[in-house]
Tab-separated table of C-alpha atoms and ligand atoms in Angstrom:
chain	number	residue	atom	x	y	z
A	1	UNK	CA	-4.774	35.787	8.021
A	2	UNK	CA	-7.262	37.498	10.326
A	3	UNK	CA	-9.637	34.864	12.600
A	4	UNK	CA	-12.763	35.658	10.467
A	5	UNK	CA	-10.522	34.915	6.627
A	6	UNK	CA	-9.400	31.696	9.212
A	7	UNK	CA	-12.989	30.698	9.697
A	8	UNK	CA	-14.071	31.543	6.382
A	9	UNK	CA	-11.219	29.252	4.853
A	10	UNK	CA	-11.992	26.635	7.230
A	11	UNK	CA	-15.710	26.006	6.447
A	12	UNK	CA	-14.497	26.376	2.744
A	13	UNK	CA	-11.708	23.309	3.238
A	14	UNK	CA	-13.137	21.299	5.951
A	15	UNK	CA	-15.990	20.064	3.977
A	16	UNK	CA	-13.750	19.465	1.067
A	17	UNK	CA	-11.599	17.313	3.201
A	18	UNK	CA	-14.128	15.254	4.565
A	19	UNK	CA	-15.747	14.591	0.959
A	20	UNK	CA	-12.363	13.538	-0.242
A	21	UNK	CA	-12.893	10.780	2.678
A	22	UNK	CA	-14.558	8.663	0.176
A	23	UNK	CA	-15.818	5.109	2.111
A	24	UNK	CA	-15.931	1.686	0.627
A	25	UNK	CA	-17.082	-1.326	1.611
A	26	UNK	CA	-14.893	-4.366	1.794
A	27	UNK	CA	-17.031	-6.042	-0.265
A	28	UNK	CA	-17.143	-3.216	-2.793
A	29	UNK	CA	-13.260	-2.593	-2.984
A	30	UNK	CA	-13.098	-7.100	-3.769
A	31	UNK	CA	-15.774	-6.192	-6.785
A	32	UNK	CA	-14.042	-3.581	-7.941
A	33	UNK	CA	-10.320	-5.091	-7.875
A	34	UNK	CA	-8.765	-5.842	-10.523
A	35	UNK	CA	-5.774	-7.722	-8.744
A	36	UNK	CA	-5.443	-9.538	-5.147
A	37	UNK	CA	-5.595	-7.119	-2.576
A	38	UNK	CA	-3.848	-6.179	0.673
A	39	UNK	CA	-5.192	-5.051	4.097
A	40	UNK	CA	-3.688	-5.299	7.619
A	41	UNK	CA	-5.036	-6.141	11.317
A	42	UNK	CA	-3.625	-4.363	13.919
A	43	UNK	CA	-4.039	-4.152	18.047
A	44	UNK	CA	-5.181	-1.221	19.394
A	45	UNK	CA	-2.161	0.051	21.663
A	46	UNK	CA	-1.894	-0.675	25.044
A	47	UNK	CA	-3.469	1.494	27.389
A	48	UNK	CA	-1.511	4.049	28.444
A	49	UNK	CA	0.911	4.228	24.798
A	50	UNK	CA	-0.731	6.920	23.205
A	51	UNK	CA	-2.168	6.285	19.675
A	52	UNK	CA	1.383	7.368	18.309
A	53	UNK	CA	3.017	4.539	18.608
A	54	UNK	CA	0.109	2.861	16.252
A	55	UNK	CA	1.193	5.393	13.341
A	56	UNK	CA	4.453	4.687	13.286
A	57	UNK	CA	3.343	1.348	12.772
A	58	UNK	CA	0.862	2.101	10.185
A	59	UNK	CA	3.335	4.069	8.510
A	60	UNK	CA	5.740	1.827	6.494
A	61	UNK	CA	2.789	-0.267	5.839
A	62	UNK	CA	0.010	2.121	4.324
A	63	UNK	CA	2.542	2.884	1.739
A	64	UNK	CA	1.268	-0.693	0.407
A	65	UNK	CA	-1.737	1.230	-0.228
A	66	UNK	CA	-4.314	-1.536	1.683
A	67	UNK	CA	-7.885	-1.763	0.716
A	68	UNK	CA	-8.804	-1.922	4.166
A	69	UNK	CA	-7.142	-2.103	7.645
A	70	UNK	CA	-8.834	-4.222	10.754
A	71	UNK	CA	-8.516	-2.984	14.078
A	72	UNK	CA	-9.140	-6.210	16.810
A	73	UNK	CA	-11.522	-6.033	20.075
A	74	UNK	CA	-9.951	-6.653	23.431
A	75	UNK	CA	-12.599	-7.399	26.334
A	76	UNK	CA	-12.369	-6.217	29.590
A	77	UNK	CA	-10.662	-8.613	32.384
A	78	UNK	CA	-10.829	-9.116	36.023
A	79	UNK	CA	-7.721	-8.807	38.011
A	80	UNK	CA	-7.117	-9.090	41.662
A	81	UNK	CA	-5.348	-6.345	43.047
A	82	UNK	CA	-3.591	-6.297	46.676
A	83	UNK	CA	-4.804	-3.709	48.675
A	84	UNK	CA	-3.170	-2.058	51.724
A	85	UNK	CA	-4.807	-4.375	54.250
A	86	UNK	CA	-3.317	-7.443	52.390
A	87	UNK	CA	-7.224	-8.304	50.884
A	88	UNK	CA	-7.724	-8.710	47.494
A	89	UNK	CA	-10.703	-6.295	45.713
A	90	UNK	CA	-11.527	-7.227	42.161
A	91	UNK	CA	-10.786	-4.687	39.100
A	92	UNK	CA	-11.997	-4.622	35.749
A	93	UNK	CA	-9.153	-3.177	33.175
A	94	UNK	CA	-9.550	-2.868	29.688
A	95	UNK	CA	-6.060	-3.044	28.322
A	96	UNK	CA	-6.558	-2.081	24.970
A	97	UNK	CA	-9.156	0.128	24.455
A	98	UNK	CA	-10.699	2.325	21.732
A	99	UNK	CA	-11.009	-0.007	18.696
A	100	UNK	CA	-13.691	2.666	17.082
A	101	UNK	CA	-12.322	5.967	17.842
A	102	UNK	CA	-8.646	3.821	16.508
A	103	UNK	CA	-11.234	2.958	13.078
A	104	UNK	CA	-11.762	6.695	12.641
A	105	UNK	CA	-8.285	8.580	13.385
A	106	UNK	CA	-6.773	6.168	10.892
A	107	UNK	CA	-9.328	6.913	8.249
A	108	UNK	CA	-8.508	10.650	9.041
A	109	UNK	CA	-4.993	10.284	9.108
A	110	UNK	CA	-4.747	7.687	5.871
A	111	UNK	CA	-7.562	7.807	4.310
A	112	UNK	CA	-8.209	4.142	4.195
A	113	UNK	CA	-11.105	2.520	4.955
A	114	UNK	CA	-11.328	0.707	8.653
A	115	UNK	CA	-12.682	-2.549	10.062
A	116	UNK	CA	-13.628	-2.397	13.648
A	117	UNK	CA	-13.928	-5.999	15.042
A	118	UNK	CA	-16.843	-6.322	17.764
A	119	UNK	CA	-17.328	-9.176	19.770
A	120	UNK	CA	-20.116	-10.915	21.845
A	121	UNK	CA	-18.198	-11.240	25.136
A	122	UNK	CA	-18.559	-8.548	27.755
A	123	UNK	CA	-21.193	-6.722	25.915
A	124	UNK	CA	-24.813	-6.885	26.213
A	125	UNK	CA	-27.005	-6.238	23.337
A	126	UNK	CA	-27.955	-2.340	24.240
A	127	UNK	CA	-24.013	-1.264	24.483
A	128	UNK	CA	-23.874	-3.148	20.802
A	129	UNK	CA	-26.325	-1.515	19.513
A	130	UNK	CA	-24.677	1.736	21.559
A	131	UNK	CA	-21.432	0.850	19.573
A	132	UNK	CA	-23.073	0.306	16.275
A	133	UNK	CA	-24.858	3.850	15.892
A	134	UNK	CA	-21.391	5.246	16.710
A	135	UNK	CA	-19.907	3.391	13.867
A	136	UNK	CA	-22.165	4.419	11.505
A	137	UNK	CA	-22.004	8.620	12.914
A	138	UNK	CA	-17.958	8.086	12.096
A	139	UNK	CA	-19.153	7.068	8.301
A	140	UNK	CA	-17.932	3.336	9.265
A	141	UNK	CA	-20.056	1.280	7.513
A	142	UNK	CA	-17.363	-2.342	7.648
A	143	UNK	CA	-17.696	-4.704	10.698
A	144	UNK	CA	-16.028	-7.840	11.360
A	145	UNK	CA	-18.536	-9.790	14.159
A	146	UNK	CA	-16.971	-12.353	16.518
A	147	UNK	CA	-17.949	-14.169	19.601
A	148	UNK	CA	-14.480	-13.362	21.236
A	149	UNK	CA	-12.824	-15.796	23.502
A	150	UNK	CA	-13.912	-17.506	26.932
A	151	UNK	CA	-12.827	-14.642	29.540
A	152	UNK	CA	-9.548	-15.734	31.743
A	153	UNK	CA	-11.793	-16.939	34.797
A	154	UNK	CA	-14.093	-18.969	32.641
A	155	UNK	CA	-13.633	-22.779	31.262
A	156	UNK	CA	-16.173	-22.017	28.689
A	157	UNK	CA	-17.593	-18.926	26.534
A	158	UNK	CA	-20.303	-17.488	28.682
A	159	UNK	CA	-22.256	-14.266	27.464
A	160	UNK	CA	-23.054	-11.264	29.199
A	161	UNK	CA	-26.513	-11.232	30.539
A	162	UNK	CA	-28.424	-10.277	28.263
A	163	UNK	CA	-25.784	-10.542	25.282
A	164	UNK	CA	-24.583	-12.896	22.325
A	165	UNK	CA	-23.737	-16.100	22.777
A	166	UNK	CA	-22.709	-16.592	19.245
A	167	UNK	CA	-21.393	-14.268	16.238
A	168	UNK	CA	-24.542	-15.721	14.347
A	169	UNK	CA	-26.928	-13.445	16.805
A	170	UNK	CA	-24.543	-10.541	17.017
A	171	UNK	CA	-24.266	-10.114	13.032
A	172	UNK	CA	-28.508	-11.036	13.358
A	173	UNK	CA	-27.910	-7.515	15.438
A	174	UNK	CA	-26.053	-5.907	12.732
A	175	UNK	CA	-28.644	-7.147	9.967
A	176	UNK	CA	-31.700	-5.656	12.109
A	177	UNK	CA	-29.638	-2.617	11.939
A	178	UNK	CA	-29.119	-2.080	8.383
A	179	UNK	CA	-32.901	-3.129	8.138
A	180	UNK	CA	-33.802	0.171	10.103
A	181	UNK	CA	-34.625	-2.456	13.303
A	182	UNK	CA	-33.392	-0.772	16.448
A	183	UNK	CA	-34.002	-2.140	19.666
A	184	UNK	CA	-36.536	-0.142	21.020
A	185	UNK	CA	-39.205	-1.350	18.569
A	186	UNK	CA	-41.169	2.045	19.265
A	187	UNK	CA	-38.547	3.880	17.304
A	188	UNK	CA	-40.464	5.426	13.773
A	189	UNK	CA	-38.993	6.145	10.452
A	190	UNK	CA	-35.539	5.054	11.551
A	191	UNK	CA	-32.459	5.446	9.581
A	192	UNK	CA	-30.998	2.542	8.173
A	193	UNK	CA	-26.986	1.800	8.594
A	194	UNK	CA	-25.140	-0.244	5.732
A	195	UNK	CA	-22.815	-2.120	7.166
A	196	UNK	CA	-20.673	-4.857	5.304
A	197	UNK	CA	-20.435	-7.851	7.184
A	198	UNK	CA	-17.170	-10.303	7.750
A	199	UNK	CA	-16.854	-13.544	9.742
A	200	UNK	CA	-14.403	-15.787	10.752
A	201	UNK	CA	-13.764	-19.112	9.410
A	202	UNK	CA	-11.082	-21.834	10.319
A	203	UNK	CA	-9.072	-24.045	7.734
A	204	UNK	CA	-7.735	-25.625	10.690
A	205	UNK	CA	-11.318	-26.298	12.640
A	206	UNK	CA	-12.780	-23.994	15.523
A	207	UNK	CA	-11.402	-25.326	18.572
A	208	UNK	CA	-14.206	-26.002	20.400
A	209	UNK	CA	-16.139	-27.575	17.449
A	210	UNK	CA	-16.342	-30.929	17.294
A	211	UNK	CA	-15.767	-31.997	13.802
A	212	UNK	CA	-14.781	-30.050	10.652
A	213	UNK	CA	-18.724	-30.671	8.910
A	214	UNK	CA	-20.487	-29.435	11.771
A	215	UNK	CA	-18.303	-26.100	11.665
A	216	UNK	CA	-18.684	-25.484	8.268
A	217	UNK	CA	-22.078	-25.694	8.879
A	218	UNK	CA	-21.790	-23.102	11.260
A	219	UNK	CA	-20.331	-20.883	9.381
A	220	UNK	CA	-22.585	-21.416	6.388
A	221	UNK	CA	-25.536	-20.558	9.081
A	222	UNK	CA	-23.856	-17.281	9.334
A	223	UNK	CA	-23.294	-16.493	5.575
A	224	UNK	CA	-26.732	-17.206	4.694
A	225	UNK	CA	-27.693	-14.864	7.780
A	226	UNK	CA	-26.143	-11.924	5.757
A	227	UNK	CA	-22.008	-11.928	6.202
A	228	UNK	CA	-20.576	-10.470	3.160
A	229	UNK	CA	-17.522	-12.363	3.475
A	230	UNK	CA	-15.087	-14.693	5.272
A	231	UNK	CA	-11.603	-14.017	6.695
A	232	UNK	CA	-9.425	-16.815	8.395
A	233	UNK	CA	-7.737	-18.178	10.982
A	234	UNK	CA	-4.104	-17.770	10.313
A	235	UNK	CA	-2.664	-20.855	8.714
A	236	UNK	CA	0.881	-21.383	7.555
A	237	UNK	CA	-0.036	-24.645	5.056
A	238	UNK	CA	-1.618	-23.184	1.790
A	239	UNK	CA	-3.445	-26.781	0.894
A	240	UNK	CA	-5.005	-26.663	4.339
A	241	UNK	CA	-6.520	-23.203	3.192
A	242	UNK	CA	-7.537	-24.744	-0.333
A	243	UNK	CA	-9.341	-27.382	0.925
A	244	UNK	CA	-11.521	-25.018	3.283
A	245	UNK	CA	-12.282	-23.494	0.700
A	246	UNK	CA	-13.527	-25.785	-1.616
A	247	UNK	CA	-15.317	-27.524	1.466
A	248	UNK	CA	-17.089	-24.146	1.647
A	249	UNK	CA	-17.915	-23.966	-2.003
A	250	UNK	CA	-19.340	-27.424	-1.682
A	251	UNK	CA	-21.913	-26.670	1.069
A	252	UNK	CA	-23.050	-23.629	-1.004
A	253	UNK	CA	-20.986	-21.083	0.335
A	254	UNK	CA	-20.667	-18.286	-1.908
A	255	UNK	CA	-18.999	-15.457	-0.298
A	256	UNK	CA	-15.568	-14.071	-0.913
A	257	UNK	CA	-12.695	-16.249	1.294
A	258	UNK	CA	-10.037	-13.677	2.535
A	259	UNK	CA	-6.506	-16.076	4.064
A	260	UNK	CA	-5.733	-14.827	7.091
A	261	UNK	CA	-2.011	-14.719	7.119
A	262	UNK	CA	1.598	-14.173	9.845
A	263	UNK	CA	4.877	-14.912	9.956
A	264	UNK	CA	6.904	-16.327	12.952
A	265	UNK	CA	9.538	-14.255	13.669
A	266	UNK	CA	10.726	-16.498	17.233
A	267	UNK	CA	11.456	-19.934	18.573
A	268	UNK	CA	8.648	-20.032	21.143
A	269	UNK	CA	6.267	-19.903	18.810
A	270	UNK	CA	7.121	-23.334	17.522
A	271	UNK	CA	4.312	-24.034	20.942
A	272	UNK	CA	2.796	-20.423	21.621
A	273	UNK	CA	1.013	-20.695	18.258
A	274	UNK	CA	-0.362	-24.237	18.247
A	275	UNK	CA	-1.395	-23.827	21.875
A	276	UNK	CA	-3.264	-20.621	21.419
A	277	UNK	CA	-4.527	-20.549	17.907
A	278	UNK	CA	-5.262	-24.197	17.582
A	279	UNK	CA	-2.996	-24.182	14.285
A	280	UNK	CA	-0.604	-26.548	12.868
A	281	UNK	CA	3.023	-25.634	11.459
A	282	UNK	CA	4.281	-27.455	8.775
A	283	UNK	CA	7.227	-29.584	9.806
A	284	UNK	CA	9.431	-28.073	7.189
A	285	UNK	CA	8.637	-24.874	8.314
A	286	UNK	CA	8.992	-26.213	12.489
A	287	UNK	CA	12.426	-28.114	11.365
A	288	UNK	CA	13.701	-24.964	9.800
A	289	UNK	CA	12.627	-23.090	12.981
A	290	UNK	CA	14.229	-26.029	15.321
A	291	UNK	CA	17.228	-25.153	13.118
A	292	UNK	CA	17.962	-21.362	13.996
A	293	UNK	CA	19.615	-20.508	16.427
A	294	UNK	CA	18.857	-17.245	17.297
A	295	UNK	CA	15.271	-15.705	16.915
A	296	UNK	CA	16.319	-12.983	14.059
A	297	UNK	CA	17.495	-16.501	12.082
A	298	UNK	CA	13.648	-17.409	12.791
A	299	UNK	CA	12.644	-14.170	11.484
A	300	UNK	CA	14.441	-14.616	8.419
A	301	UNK	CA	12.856	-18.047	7.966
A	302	UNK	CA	9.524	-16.791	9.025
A	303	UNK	CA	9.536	-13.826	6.063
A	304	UNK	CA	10.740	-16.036	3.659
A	305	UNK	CA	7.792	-18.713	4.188
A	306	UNK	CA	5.287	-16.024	4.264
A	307	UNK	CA	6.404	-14.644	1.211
A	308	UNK	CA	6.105	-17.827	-0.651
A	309	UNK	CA	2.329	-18.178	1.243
A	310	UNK	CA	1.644	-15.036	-0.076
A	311	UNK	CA	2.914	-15.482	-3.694
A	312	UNK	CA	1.086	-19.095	-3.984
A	313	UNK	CA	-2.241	-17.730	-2.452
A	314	UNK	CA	-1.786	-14.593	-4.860
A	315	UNK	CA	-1.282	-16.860	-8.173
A	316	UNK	CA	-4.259	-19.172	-7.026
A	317	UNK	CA	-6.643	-15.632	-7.024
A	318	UNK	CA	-7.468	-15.370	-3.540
A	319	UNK	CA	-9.222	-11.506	-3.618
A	320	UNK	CA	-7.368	-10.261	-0.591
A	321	UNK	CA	-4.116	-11.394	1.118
A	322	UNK	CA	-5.004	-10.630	5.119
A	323	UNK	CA	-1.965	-9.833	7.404
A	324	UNK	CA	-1.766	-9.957	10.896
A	325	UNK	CA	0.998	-7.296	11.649
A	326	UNK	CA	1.008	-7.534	15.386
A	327	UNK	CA	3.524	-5.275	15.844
A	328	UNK	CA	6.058	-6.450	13.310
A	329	UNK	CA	5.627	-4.371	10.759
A	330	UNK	CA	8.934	-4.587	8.721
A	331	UNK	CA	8.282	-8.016	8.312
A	332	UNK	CA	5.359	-7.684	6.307
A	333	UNK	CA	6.107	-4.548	4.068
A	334	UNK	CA	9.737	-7.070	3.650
A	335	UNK	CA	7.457	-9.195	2.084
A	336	UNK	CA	4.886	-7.128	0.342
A	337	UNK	CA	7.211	-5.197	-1.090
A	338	UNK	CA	8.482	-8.325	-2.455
A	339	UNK	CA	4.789	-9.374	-3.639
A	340	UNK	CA	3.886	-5.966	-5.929
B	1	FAD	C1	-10.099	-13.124	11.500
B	1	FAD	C2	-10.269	-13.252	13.007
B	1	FAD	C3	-10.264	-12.100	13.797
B	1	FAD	C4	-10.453	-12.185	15.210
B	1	FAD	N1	-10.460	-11.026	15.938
B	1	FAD	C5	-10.728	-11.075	17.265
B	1	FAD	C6	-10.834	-9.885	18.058
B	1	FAD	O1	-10.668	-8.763	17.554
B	1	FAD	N2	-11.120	-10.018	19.378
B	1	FAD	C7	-11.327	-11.230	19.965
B	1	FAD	O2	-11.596	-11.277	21.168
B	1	FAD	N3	-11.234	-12.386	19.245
B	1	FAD	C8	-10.936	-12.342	17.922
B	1	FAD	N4	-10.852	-13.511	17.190
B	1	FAD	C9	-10.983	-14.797	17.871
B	1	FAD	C10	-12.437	-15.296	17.944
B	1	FAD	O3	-13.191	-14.405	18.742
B	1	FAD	C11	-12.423	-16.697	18.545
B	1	FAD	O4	-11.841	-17.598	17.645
B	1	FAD	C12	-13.736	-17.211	19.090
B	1	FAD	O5	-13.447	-18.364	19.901
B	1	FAD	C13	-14.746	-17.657	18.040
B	1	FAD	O6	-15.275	-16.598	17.383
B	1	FAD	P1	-16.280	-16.820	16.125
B	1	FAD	O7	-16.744	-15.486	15.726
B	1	FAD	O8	-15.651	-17.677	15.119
B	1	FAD	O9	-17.471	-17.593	16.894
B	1	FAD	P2	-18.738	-18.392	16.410
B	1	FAD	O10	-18.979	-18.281	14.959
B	1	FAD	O11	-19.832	-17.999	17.320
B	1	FAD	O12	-18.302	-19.896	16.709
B	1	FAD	C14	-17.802	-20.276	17.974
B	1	FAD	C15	-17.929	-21.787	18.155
B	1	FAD	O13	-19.310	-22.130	18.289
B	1	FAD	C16	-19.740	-22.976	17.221
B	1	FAD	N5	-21.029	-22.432	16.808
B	1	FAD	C17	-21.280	-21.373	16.004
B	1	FAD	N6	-22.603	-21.147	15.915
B	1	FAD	C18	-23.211	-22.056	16.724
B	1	FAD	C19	-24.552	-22.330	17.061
B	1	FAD	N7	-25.550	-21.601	16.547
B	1	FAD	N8	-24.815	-23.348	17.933
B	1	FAD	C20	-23.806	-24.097	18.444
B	1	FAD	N9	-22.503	-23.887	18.143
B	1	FAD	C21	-22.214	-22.879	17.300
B	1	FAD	C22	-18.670	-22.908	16.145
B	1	FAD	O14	-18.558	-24.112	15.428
B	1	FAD	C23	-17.433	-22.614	16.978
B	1	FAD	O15	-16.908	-23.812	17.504
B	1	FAD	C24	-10.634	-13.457	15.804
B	1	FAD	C25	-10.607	-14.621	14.998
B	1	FAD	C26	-10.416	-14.530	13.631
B	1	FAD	C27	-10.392	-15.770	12.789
């Protein structure tokens, strides 16, 4: 082929390629299912990996076919790093970045449709907006808004000047958006972006709330300011997720309820996970885990309870069954190969 039939060929195929890319919204692939769905949430890889190591992650698992994949939001951290003169200067390090540009090489790669968390913390309100606009120029139009975690240094959540303290005012952000509302309120005849909207929710109780009512009205406050749906806090006791949601349903919540679901695959996370997630494990599940002795005998025990999570959750109708892979991915295509 000479350059010109090359070129020729090219602007013939690459359009076609990119209108095979055909995006939903989460929201639209629940409406349109006719069976529970799947999706994934993965890290963005540690800086200096090389986005490699993601696909062979992604690999065994988008065989499942998921509706959607989720790609988390790491903020920024201060270190102290020893210089020469034995002083201390502070760094800032991002250790896993690129959660957007991640979004849009898998939907190139895959052709599934992405979820790009984007938190509150470290961020003020002109880089979201920055952030946003690049979203919707990669044709991602799916957004999961958090508040993100207190930094390392900090007791407490604290914003960025001039940022979010809660999700509520970053998805308020989002809303303006898709309303044609920039920030500069100048701006004429703006385009509008479309982004579906997800939020967290916690069948266990946000950690820092201080009863389960005034959560839940919390997170009704940020369904009735536009979030499309819910997805959860991982929990490993199906009733627990039940009653959330009928406690939703009850206070008029209307949206879609995605479980948030991961196995435990060691023995220290008979602590890690309470300590860090705020979560419970049932004691049949912690005996069984007190039991093994090595941590592939937790593994086994760990698949084997997710799988009957998953299988419960699925015969109850739940419209999507939400797995956090975090870098074990045979575990989860063990079981959802099981599940289909
Ligand atoms: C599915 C899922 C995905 C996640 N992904 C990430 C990620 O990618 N990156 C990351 O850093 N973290 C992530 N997290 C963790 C999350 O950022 C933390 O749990 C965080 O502490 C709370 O986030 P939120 O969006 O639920 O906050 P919010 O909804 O803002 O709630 C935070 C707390 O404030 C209370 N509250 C809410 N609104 C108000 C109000 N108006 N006035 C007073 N109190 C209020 C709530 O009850 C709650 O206790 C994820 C969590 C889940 C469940």
């Amino acid at each position: 082929m000479t350059h010109k039939e090359i070129l020729i060929c090219g602007n013939i195929l690459i359009p076609f390629i990119f209108a095979l890319l055909i995006t939903m919204k989460v929201i639209e692939h629940i409406q349109q299912a006719k069976d529970t769905l799947i999706s994934f949430e993965i890290l963005p890889p540690v800086k200096g990996r090389g986005i490699q190591s993601l696909f062979g992650l992604l690999d065994p698992l988008v065989a499942f076919k998921p509706a959607f994949i989720n790609v988390t939001y790491h903020r920024s951290e201060h270190i102290f790093k020893k210089k020469d003169d034995g002083t201390f200067e502070k760094v800032i390090i991002r250790k896993r970045p690129g959660t957007e540009s991640i979004c849009a090489a898998i939907m190139n790669k895959y052709n599934v449709d992405t979820v790009p968390h984007l938190i509150c913390g470290g961020f003020d309100i002109n880089e979201t907006e920055d952030a946003l606009i690049n979203l919707n120029y990669l044709g991602i139009d799916n957004v999961l808004v958090l508040r993100g975690d207190a930094a390392k240094n900090e007791t407490a959540f604290e914003s960025e000047p001039g940022g979010h303290l809660y999700a509520i005012d970053l998805l308020r952000q989002v809303s303006n958006l898709n309303a044609g509302v920039y920030l500069e309120e100048d701006l004429k005849n703006t385009s509008k972006t479309k982004f579906c909207i997800g939020v967290a929710g916690y069948p266990e109780k946000h950690f820092e709330a201080p009863n389960m009512e005034t959560d839940l009205r919390y997170l009704k406050q940020k369904v009735d300011a536009g979030a499309d749906y819910i997805i959860t806090q991982m929990f490993f006791d199906n009733k627990k997720f039940y009653a959330f949601v009928e406690a939703c349903r009850n206070i008029g919540i209307t949206v879609p309820i995605i479980p948030g679901l991961k196995p435990v695959y060691t023995k220290k996370q008979l602590t890690v996970l309470p300590k860090t997630f705020h979560i419970d494990l049932p004691t049949d599940l912690s005996n069984e885990m007190i039991r093994c002795k090595t941590d592939e005998e937790v593994e086994i025990v760990g698949a084997e309870w997710l799988l009957e999570q998953s299988r419960d959750l699925k015969k109850s109708g739940v419209p999507v069954l939400h797995y956090y892979t975090l870098g074990r991915p045979q575990i989860i295509a063990g079981v959802v190969e099981k599940l289909v």
